[in-house]
Amino acid sequence: MISLVGPAPILSRECRFGPLPSQFLRHPSISGTDRISIHLRNVSRETLTRLDAYLALLRRWQPTLNLVGRSTLRDPWRRHIWDSAQLRPLIEDRATVVDLGSGAGFPGLVLAILGGLTVHLVESDQRKAVFLREAARAAEADVTVHVG
């Protein structure tokens, strides 16, 4: 496990669900404008590597499928990973989550990568469903992708 460090300067002490915990996890491999702290405790290096794999695949598929707004890829850890991950403390362990209109996989795929949940991704666009299956495989996320 990666040790926790003090609060990150990028984020405010508040989020939309109330005060942030006093400790944050600093992702060691992100630099520049992508540096972000994830509001989770005890996130393993393996989980961070899986999130990196997911974002790498998202960047590769983005030009073809337009999965997210192009400007959001300048800061994907804050715009997508953090935004999705902040939901995890609000969901009971072993709960079932259904992400309707999953698109790029936010928040459902991120929640699946973080673990402890049963996640179903529902996407009507076959091409995006193919991306979701490939992203789940690359990130070793246990999800069920439904098309329709």
Tab-separated table of C-alpha atoms in Angstrom:
chain	number	residue	atom	x	y	z
A	1	MET	CA	0.000	0.000	0.000
A	2	ILE	CA	1.048	3.569	-0.628
A	3	SER	CA	1.343	5.700	2.448
A	4	LEU	CA	-0.940	8.674	2.885
A	5	VAL	CA	0.369	12.214	2.929
A	6	GLY	CA	-1.066	15.548	3.963
A	7	PRO	CA	-3.688	17.522	2.036
A	8	ALA	CA	-2.973	18.356	-1.568
A	9	PRO	CA	-2.691	22.005	-2.518
A	10	ILE	CA	-4.754	21.541	-5.703
A	11	LEU	CA	-8.036	20.670	-4.014
A	12	SER	CA	-10.071	22.724	-1.600
A	13	ARG	CA	-10.876	21.368	1.855
A	14	GLU	CA	-14.500	20.926	0.796
A	15	CYS	CA	-16.206	18.772	-1.783
A	16	ARG	CA	-19.843	18.742	-2.749
A	17	PHE	CA	-20.537	16.054	-0.147
A	18	GLY	CA	-18.948	17.886	2.788
A	19	PRO	CA	-15.453	18.227	4.254
A	20	LEU	CA	-12.699	16.122	2.758
A	21	PRO	CA	-10.821	13.711	5.006
A	22	SER	CA	-7.654	15.108	6.540
A	23	GLN	CA	-5.485	12.680	4.564
A	24	PHE	CA	-5.057	12.275	0.823
A	25	LEU	CA	-3.208	9.893	-1.398
A	26	ARG	CA	-0.656	11.420	-3.752
A	27	HIS	CA	-0.309	9.596	-7.066
A	28	PRO	CA	3.464	9.212	-7.530
A	29	SER	CA	3.677	8.894	-11.322
A	30	ILE	CA	1.701	11.952	-12.409
A	31	SER	CA	3.458	15.227	-13.082
A	32	GLY	CA	2.678	18.705	-14.292
A	33	THR	CA	-0.948	19.745	-14.718
A	34	ASP	CA	-2.112	16.158	-14.245
A	35	ARG	CA	-0.879	15.990	-10.636
A	36	ILE	CA	-3.846	15.252	-8.405
A	37	SER	CA	-4.638	13.725	-5.055
A	38	ILE	CA	-7.272	11.066	-4.822
A	39	HIS	CA	-9.732	11.260	-1.929
A	40	LEU	CA	-9.400	7.641	-0.883
A	41	ARG	CA	-7.590	5.748	1.791
A	42	ASN	CA	-5.405	2.692	1.293
A	43	VAL	CA	-5.355	2.717	-2.493
A	44	SER	CA	-2.708	0.246	-3.621
A	45	ARG	CA	-0.064	0.881	-6.247
A	46	GLU	CA	-1.759	-1.841	-8.277
A	47	THR	CA	-5.046	0.072	-8.283
A	48	LEU	CA	-3.288	3.257	-9.370
A	49	THR	CA	-1.564	1.304	-12.144
A	50	ARG	CA	-4.962	-0.016	-13.262
A	51	LEU	CA	-6.359	3.539	-13.319
A	52	ASP	CA	-3.336	4.621	-15.384
A	53	ALA	CA	-4.001	1.794	-17.860
A	54	TYR	CA	-7.631	2.910	-18.152
A	55	LEU	CA	-6.631	6.529	-18.849
A	56	ALA	CA	-4.023	5.445	-21.416
A	57	LEU	CA	-6.680	3.482	-23.282
A	58	LEU	CA	-9.112	6.406	-23.037
A	59	ARG	CA	-6.530	8.681	-24.657
A	60	ARG	CA	-5.982	6.184	-27.489
A	61	TRP	CA	-9.708	5.742	-28.220
A	62	GLN	CA	-10.672	9.408	-27.731
A	63	PRO	CA	-9.957	10.589	-31.311
A	64	THR	CA	-12.177	7.853	-32.745
A	65	LEU	CA	-15.134	7.817	-30.345
A	66	ASN	CA	-15.089	11.267	-28.726
A	67	LEU	CA	-15.630	9.685	-25.308
A	68	VAL	CA	-14.996	12.823	-23.234
A	69	GLY	CA	-14.571	16.516	-23.894
A	70	ARG	CA	-11.131	17.089	-25.436
A	71	SER	CA	-10.243	19.798	-22.922
A	72	THR	CA	-10.867	17.443	-19.999
A	73	LEU	CA	-7.956	15.224	-21.045
A	74	ARG	CA	-5.550	17.938	-19.946
A	75	ASP	CA	-6.438	17.110	-16.337
A	76	PRO	CA	-8.103	13.664	-16.365
A	77	TRP	CA	-7.218	12.795	-12.770
A	78	ARG	CA	-9.228	15.700	-11.417
A	79	ARG	CA	-11.885	15.928	-14.140
A	80	HIS	CA	-12.700	12.212	-14.283
A	81	ILE	CA	-10.931	9.960	-11.769
A	82	TRP	CA	-11.354	12.215	-8.735
A	83	ASP	CA	-14.905	13.115	-9.694
A	84	SER	CA	-15.829	9.422	-9.952
A	85	ALA	CA	-13.794	8.224	-6.957
A	86	GLN	CA	-15.390	10.676	-4.553
A	87	LEU	CA	-18.585	8.603	-4.800
A	88	ARG	CA	-16.967	5.432	-3.407
A	89	PRO	CA	-17.116	6.359	0.323
A	90	LEU	CA	-20.852	6.977	-0.091
A	91	ILE	CA	-21.586	3.464	-1.407
A	92	GLU	CA	-21.790	0.452	0.893
A	93	ASP	CA	-19.279	-2.340	0.330
A	94	ARG	CA	-20.548	-5.188	-1.873
A	95	ALA	CA	-23.364	-2.984	-3.222
A	96	THR	CA	-24.516	-3.313	-6.825
A	97	VAL	CA	-23.981	-0.228	-8.972
A	98	VAL	CA	-25.641	0.279	-12.364
A	99	ASP	CA	-24.127	3.016	-14.518
A	100	LEU	CA	-26.688	3.914	-17.207
A	101	GLY	CA	-25.265	5.531	-20.325
A	102	SER	CA	-21.748	4.627	-19.282
A	103	GLY	CA	-20.032	6.224	-22.277
A	104	ALA	CA	-16.368	6.484	-21.304
A	105	GLY	CA	-16.973	4.589	-18.059
A	106	PHE	CA	-17.325	7.431	-15.568
A	107	PRO	CA	-18.135	6.833	-12.783
A	108	GLY	CA	-18.914	3.107	-13.111
A	109	LEU	CA	-15.606	1.782	-14.398
A	110	VAL	CA	-13.588	3.834	-11.913
A	111	LEU	CA	-15.732	2.476	-9.076
A	112	ALA	CA	-15.168	-1.067	-10.362
A	113	ILE	CA	-11.400	-0.515	-10.483
A	114	LEU	CA	-11.476	0.704	-6.896
A	115	GLY	CA	-13.125	-2.590	-5.951
A	116	GLY	CA	-15.610	-3.862	-3.428
A	117	LEU	CA	-18.665	-3.409	-5.650
A	118	THR	CA	-20.635	-5.284	-8.278
A	119	VAL	CA	-20.756	-2.931	-11.265
A	120	HIS	CA	-22.949	-3.075	-14.371
A	121	LEU	CA	-22.219	-0.666	-17.227
A	122	VAL	CA	-25.138	-0.040	-19.597
A	123	GLU	CA	-24.353	1.608	-22.944
A	124	SER	CA	-26.553	1.846	-26.051
A	125	ASP	CA	-23.702	2.656	-28.465
A	126	GLN	CA	-22.054	-0.611	-29.551
A	127	ARG	CA	-18.722	1.122	-30.245
A	128	LYS	CA	-18.592	2.585	-26.755
A	129	ALA	CA	-19.555	-0.794	-25.293
A	130	VAL	CA	-16.554	-2.313	-27.106
A	131	PHE	CA	-14.369	0.398	-25.546
A	132	LEU	CA	-15.813	-0.338	-22.091
A	133	ARG	CA	-15.068	-4.056	-22.433
A	134	GLU	CA	-11.518	-3.335	-23.599
A	135	ALA	CA	-10.965	-0.773	-20.820
A	136	ALA	CA	-12.280	-3.232	-18.217
A	137	ARG	CA	-9.908	-5.888	-19.565
A	138	ALA	CA	-6.913	-3.512	-19.582
A	139	ALA	CA	-7.679	-2.271	-16.066
A	140	GLU	CA	-8.521	-5.748	-14.782
A	141	ALA	CA	-11.899	-4.470	-13.586
A	142	ASP	CA	-14.662	-6.915	-12.815
A	143	VAL	CA	-17.683	-5.372	-14.581
A	144	THR	CA	-20.568	-6.529	-16.711
A	145	VAL	CA	-21.163	-4.474	-19.861
A	146	HIS	CA	-24.714	-4.441	-21.237
A	147	VAL	CA	-25.551	-3.090	-24.696
A	148	GLY	CA	-29.023	-1.795	-25.404
